[in-house]
Amino acid sequence: MSTKIKGMDKSFIKVKCPDCGTETITYARGSTEVKCPVCNTVLAKPTGGKFEINGQIVGEFK
Ligand SMILES: [Zn+2]
């Protein structure tokens, strides 16, 4: 499952790794890939101005 984010006003999101279930807090947008600190699965990647989330968003923070 992946979710594309655009124009989001949230600053941070918590993403649950689809492989190991570890929850990682990251920026809701950015220009670099975000990887799971445990299993190294790519959790989020920038795609043409949007931020594609690979996994489940379990929280949002400002
Ligand atoms: Zn993981």
GROMACS .gro file of N, CA, C and O and ligand atoms in nm:
model
  249
    1MET      N    1   0.085  -0.119   0.000
    1MET     CA    2   0.000   0.000   0.000
    1MET      C    3   0.088   0.125   0.000
    1MET      O    4   0.186   0.131   0.073
    2SER      N    5   0.053   0.221  -0.079
    2SER     CA    6   0.126   0.346  -0.076
    2SER      C    7   0.029   0.462  -0.081
    2SER      O    8  -0.081   0.451  -0.134
    3THR      N    9   0.071   0.572  -0.024
    3THR     CA   10  -0.013   0.690  -0.017
    3THR      C   11   0.064   0.808  -0.071
    3THR      O   12   0.177   0.830  -0.032
    4LYS      N   13   0.003   0.881  -0.160
    4LYS     CA   14   0.070   1.001  -0.211
    4LYS      C   15   0.020   1.124  -0.136
    4LYS      O   16  -0.100   1.142  -0.117
    5ILE      N   17   0.113   1.204  -0.092
    5ILE     CA   18   0.079   1.324  -0.017
    5ILE      C   19   0.114   1.446  -0.099
    5ILE      O   20   0.223   1.456  -0.153
    6LYS      N   21   0.022   1.538  -0.109
    6LYS     CA   22   0.059   1.665  -0.169
    6LYS      C   23  -0.013   1.779  -0.099
    6LYS      O   24  -0.128   1.767  -0.061
    7GLY      N   25   0.058   1.887  -0.084
    7GLY     CA   26   0.000   2.004  -0.020
    7GLY      C   27  -0.044   1.980   0.122
    7GLY      O   28  -0.138   2.040   0.172
    8MET      N   29   0.024   1.891   0.188
    8MET     CA   30  -0.013   1.860   0.324
    8MET      C   31   0.038   1.967   0.420
    8MET      O   32   0.150   2.012   0.407
    9ASP      N   33  -0.041   2.003   0.520
    9ASP     CA   34   0.004   2.106   0.612
    9ASP      C   35   0.068   2.047   0.737
    9ASP      O   36   0.117   2.118   0.822
   10LYS      N   37   0.066   1.916   0.747
   10LYS     CA   38   0.129   1.853   0.863
   10LYS      C   39   0.281   1.854   0.844
   10LYS      O   40   0.331   1.834   0.734
   11SER      N   41   0.350   1.874   0.954
   11SER     CA   42   0.495   1.879   0.945
   11SER      C   43   0.561   1.743   0.959
   11SER      O   44   0.660   1.714   0.895
   12PHE      N   45   0.503   1.660   1.044
   12PHE     CA   46   0.561   1.529   1.068
   12PHE      C   47   0.453   1.422   1.059
   12PHE      O   48   0.338   1.446   1.089
   13ILE      N   49   0.495   1.306   1.016
   13ILE     CA   50   0.404   1.192   1.017
   13ILE      C   51   0.474   1.073   1.083
   13ILE      O   52   0.596   1.064   1.083
   14LYS      N   53   0.394   0.986   1.137
   14LYS     CA   54   0.448   0.861   1.190
   14LYS      C   55   0.406   0.751   1.094
   14LYS      O   56   0.287   0.734   1.065
   15VAL      N   57   0.503   0.678   1.044
   15VAL     CA   58   0.477   0.574   0.945
   15VAL      C   59   0.513   0.438   1.003
   15VAL      O   60   0.618   0.422   1.065
   16LYS      N   61   0.424   0.344   0.983
   16LYS     CA   62   0.448   0.208   1.029
   16LYS      C   63   0.509   0.127   0.917
   16LYS      O   64   0.455   0.120   0.806
   17CYS      N   65   0.621   0.065   0.944
   17CYS     CA   66   0.690  -0.016   0.844
   17CYS      C   67   0.604  -0.136   0.804
   17CYS      O   68   0.556  -0.209   0.890
   18PRO      N   69   0.583  -0.156   0.673
   18PRO     CA   70   0.499  -0.267   0.629
   18PRO      C   71   0.565  -0.403   0.651
   18PRO      O   72   0.498  -0.506   0.650
   19ASP      N   73   0.694  -0.404   0.669
   19ASP     CA   74   0.765  -0.531   0.686
   19ASP      C   75   0.779  -0.573   0.831
   19ASP      O   76   0.750  -0.686   0.867
   20CYS      N   77   0.826  -0.481   0.918
   20CYS     CA   78   0.855  -0.521   1.055
   20CYS      C   79   0.768  -0.453   1.159
   20CYS      O   80   0.773  -0.486   1.276
   21GLY      N   81   0.687  -0.354   1.115
   21GLY     CA   82   0.593  -0.292   1.208
   21GLY      C   83   0.651  -0.182   1.294
   21GLY      O   84   0.582  -0.126   1.377
   22THR      N   85   0.778  -0.149   1.273
   22THR     CA   86   0.839  -0.042   1.350
   22THR      C   87   0.779   0.093   1.308
   22THR      O   88   0.760   0.119   1.190
   23GLU      N   89   0.749   0.177   1.406
   23GLU     CA   90   0.693   0.308   1.376
   23GLU      C   91   0.803   0.413   1.376
   23GLU      O   92   0.882   0.423   1.470
   24THR      N   93   0.812   0.489   1.268
   24THR     CA   94   0.916   0.589   1.250
   24THR      C   95   0.853   0.725   1.225
   24THR      O   96   0.759   0.736   1.147
   25ILE      N   97   0.904   0.826   1.292
   25ILE     CA   98   0.854   0.962   1.269
   25ILE      C   99   0.944   1.030   1.167
   25ILE      O  100   1.066   1.026   1.176
   26THR      N  101   0.881   1.090   1.065
   26THR     CA  102   0.957   1.156   0.961
   26THR      C  103   0.884   1.282   0.914
   26THR      O  104   0.768   1.303   0.949
   27TYR      N  105   0.951   1.364   0.838
   27TYR     CA  106   0.886   1.479   0.779
   27TYR      C  107   0.779   1.433   0.680
   27TYR      O  108   0.795   1.332   0.614
   28ALA      N  109   0.671   1.510   0.671
   28ALA     CA  110   0.564   1.477   0.577
   28ALA      C  111   0.601   1.511   0.434
   28ALA      O  112   0.534   1.473   0.341
   29ARG      N  113   0.706   1.586   0.418
   29ARG     CA  114   0.758   1.609   0.283
   29ARG      C  115   0.909   1.622   0.291
   29ARG      O  116   0.964   1.650   0.397
   30GLY      N  117   0.972   1.602   0.180
   30GLY     CA  118   1.117   1.608   0.182
   30GLY      C  119   1.172   1.571   0.048
   30GLY      O  120   1.099   1.546  -0.047
   31SER      N  121   1.303   1.567   0.040
   31SER     CA  122   1.367   1.538  -0.089
   31SER      C  123   1.458   1.417  -0.081
   31SER      O  124   1.531   1.388  -0.174
   32THR      N  125   1.455   1.347   0.032
   32THR     CA  126   1.537   1.228   0.044
   32THR      C  127   1.452   1.111   0.088
   32THR      O  128   1.347   1.128   0.151
   33GLU      N  129   1.496   0.993   0.055
   33GLU     CA  130   1.425   0.872   0.095
   33GLU      C  131   1.432   0.854   0.246
   33GLU      O  132   1.531   0.886   0.309
   34VAL      N  133   1.325   0.800   0.301
   34VAL     CA  134   1.323   0.765   0.443
   34VAL      C  135   1.321   0.613   0.452
   34VAL      O  136   1.239   0.548   0.387
   35LYS      N  137   1.412   0.558   0.531
   35LYS     CA  138   1.418   0.413   0.543
   35LYS      C  139   1.390   0.370   0.686
   35LYS      O  140   1.419   0.443   0.781
   36CYS      N  141   1.335   0.250   0.698
   36CYS     CA  142   1.313   0.191   0.829
   36CYS      C  143   1.448   0.170   0.898
   36CYS      O  144   1.539   0.113   0.838
   37PRO      N  145   1.460   0.215   1.024
   37PRO     CA  146   1.588   0.200   1.094
   37PRO      C  147   1.619   0.056   1.132
   37PRO      O  148   1.732   0.023   1.165
   38VAL      N  149   1.518  -0.030   1.128
   38VAL     CA  150   1.537  -0.168   1.169
   38VAL      C  151   1.568  -0.259   1.050
   38VAL      O  152   1.666  -0.332   1.049
   39CYS      N  153   1.484  -0.253   0.946
   39CYS     CA  154   1.500  -0.349   0.836
   39CYS      C  155   1.539  -0.282   0.704
   39CYS      O  156   1.553  -0.349   0.604
   40ASN      N  157   1.553  -0.149   0.706
   40ASN     CA  158   1.602  -0.076   0.589
   40ASN      C  159   1.504  -0.071   0.471
   40ASN      O  160   1.541  -0.036   0.360
   41THR      N  161   1.380  -0.105   0.495
   41THR     CA  162   1.277  -0.089   0.392
   41THR      C  163   1.254   0.059   0.366
   41THR      O  164   1.254   0.139   0.460
   42VAL      N  165   1.237   0.096   0.240
   42VAL     CA  166   1.208   0.236   0.208
   42VAL      C  167   1.065   0.268   0.252
   42VAL      O  168   0.970   0.206   0.207
   43LEU      N  169   1.051   0.365   0.342
   43LEU     CA  170   0.919   0.400   0.395
   43LEU      C  171   0.857   0.517   0.321
   43LEU      O  172   0.736   0.530   0.313
   44ALA      N  173   0.941   0.605   0.267
   44ALA     CA  174   0.889   0.721   0.197
   44ALA      C  175   0.991   0.767   0.095
   44ALA      O  176   1.112   0.760   0.120
   45LYS      N  177   0.942   0.810  -0.019
   45LYS     CA  178   1.034   0.861  -0.121
   45LYS      C  179   0.970   0.977  -0.194
   45LYS      O  180   0.849   0.979  -0.216
   46PRO      N  181   1.051   1.074  -0.233
   46PRO     CA  182   1.000   1.188  -0.307
   46PRO      C  183   0.975   1.151  -0.453
   46PRO      O  184   1.058   1.086  -0.515
   47THR      N  185   0.859   1.187  -0.504
   47THR     CA  186   0.828   1.160  -0.644
   47THR      C  187   0.766   1.284  -0.706
   47THR      O  188   0.649   1.312  -0.685
   48GLY      N  189   0.846   1.360  -0.776
   48GLY     CA  190   0.797   1.475  -0.851
   48GLY      C  191   0.717   1.575  -0.771
   48GLY      O  192   0.608   1.612  -0.809
   49GLY      N  193   0.769   1.615  -0.656
   49GLY     CA  194   0.702   1.716  -0.575
   49GLY      C  195   0.609   1.659  -0.471
   49GLY      O  196   0.571   1.726  -0.377
   50LYS      N  197   0.571   1.532  -0.487
   50LYS     CA  198   0.489   1.467  -0.384
   50LYS      C  199   0.578   1.377  -0.301
   50LYS      O  200   0.691   1.347  -0.337
   51PHE      N  201   0.523   1.331  -0.192
   51PHE     CA  202   0.596   1.241  -0.106
   51PHE      C  203   0.517   1.111  -0.101
   51PHE      O  204   0.403   1.109  -0.055
   52GLU      N  205   0.575   1.005  -0.150
   52GLU     CA  206   0.503   0.880  -0.156
   52GLU      C  207   0.537   0.796  -0.033
   52GLU      O  208   0.653   0.765  -0.008
   53ILE      N  209   0.434   0.760   0.042
   53ILE     CA  210   0.453   0.685   0.165
   53ILE      C  211   0.427   0.537   0.138
   53ILE      O  212   0.322   0.500   0.089
   54ASN      N  213   0.524   0.456   0.172
   54ASN     CA  214   0.511   0.312   0.156
   54ASN      C  215   0.485   0.252   0.293
   54ASN      O  216   0.576   0.230   0.371
   55GLY      N  217   0.360   0.228   0.323
   55GLY     CA  218   0.327   0.179   0.456
   55GLY      C  219   0.206   0.252   0.511
   55GLY      O  220   0.138   0.324   0.437
   56GLN      N  221   0.182   0.235   0.638
   56GLN     CA  222   0.063   0.292   0.698
   56GLN      C  223   0.098   0.415   0.781
   56GLN      O  224   0.189   0.411   0.864
   57ILE      N  225   0.028   0.525   0.756
   57ILE     CA  226   0.046   0.644   0.839
   57ILE      C  227  -0.037   0.627   0.964
   57ILE      O  228  -0.158   0.614   0.959
   58VAL      N  229   0.032   0.626   1.079
   58VAL     CA  230  -0.040   0.600   1.204
   58VAL      C  231  -0.051   0.725   1.291
   58VAL      O  232  -0.114   0.723   1.395
   59GLY      N  233   0.011   0.834   1.248
   59GLY     CA  234  -0.001   0.956   1.327
   59GLY      C  235   0.047   1.076   1.249
   59GLY      O  236   0.123   1.064   1.152
   60GLU      N  237  -0.002   1.193   1.287
   60GLU     CA  238   0.039   1.318   1.224
   60GLU      C  239   0.066   1.420   1.331
   60GLU      O  240  -0.004   1.427   1.431
   61PHE      N  241   0.168   1.501   1.310
   61PHE     CA  242   0.206   1.602   1.408
   61PHE      C  243   0.233   1.732   1.337
   61PHE      O  244   0.273   1.735   1.222
   62LYS      N  245   0.213   1.842   1.411
   62LYS     CA  246   0.248   1.972   1.354
   62LYS      C  247   0.378   2.020   1.414
   62LYS      O  248   0.412   1.981   1.524
   63ZN      ZN  249   1.105  -0.224   0.906
   0.00000   0.00000   0.00000
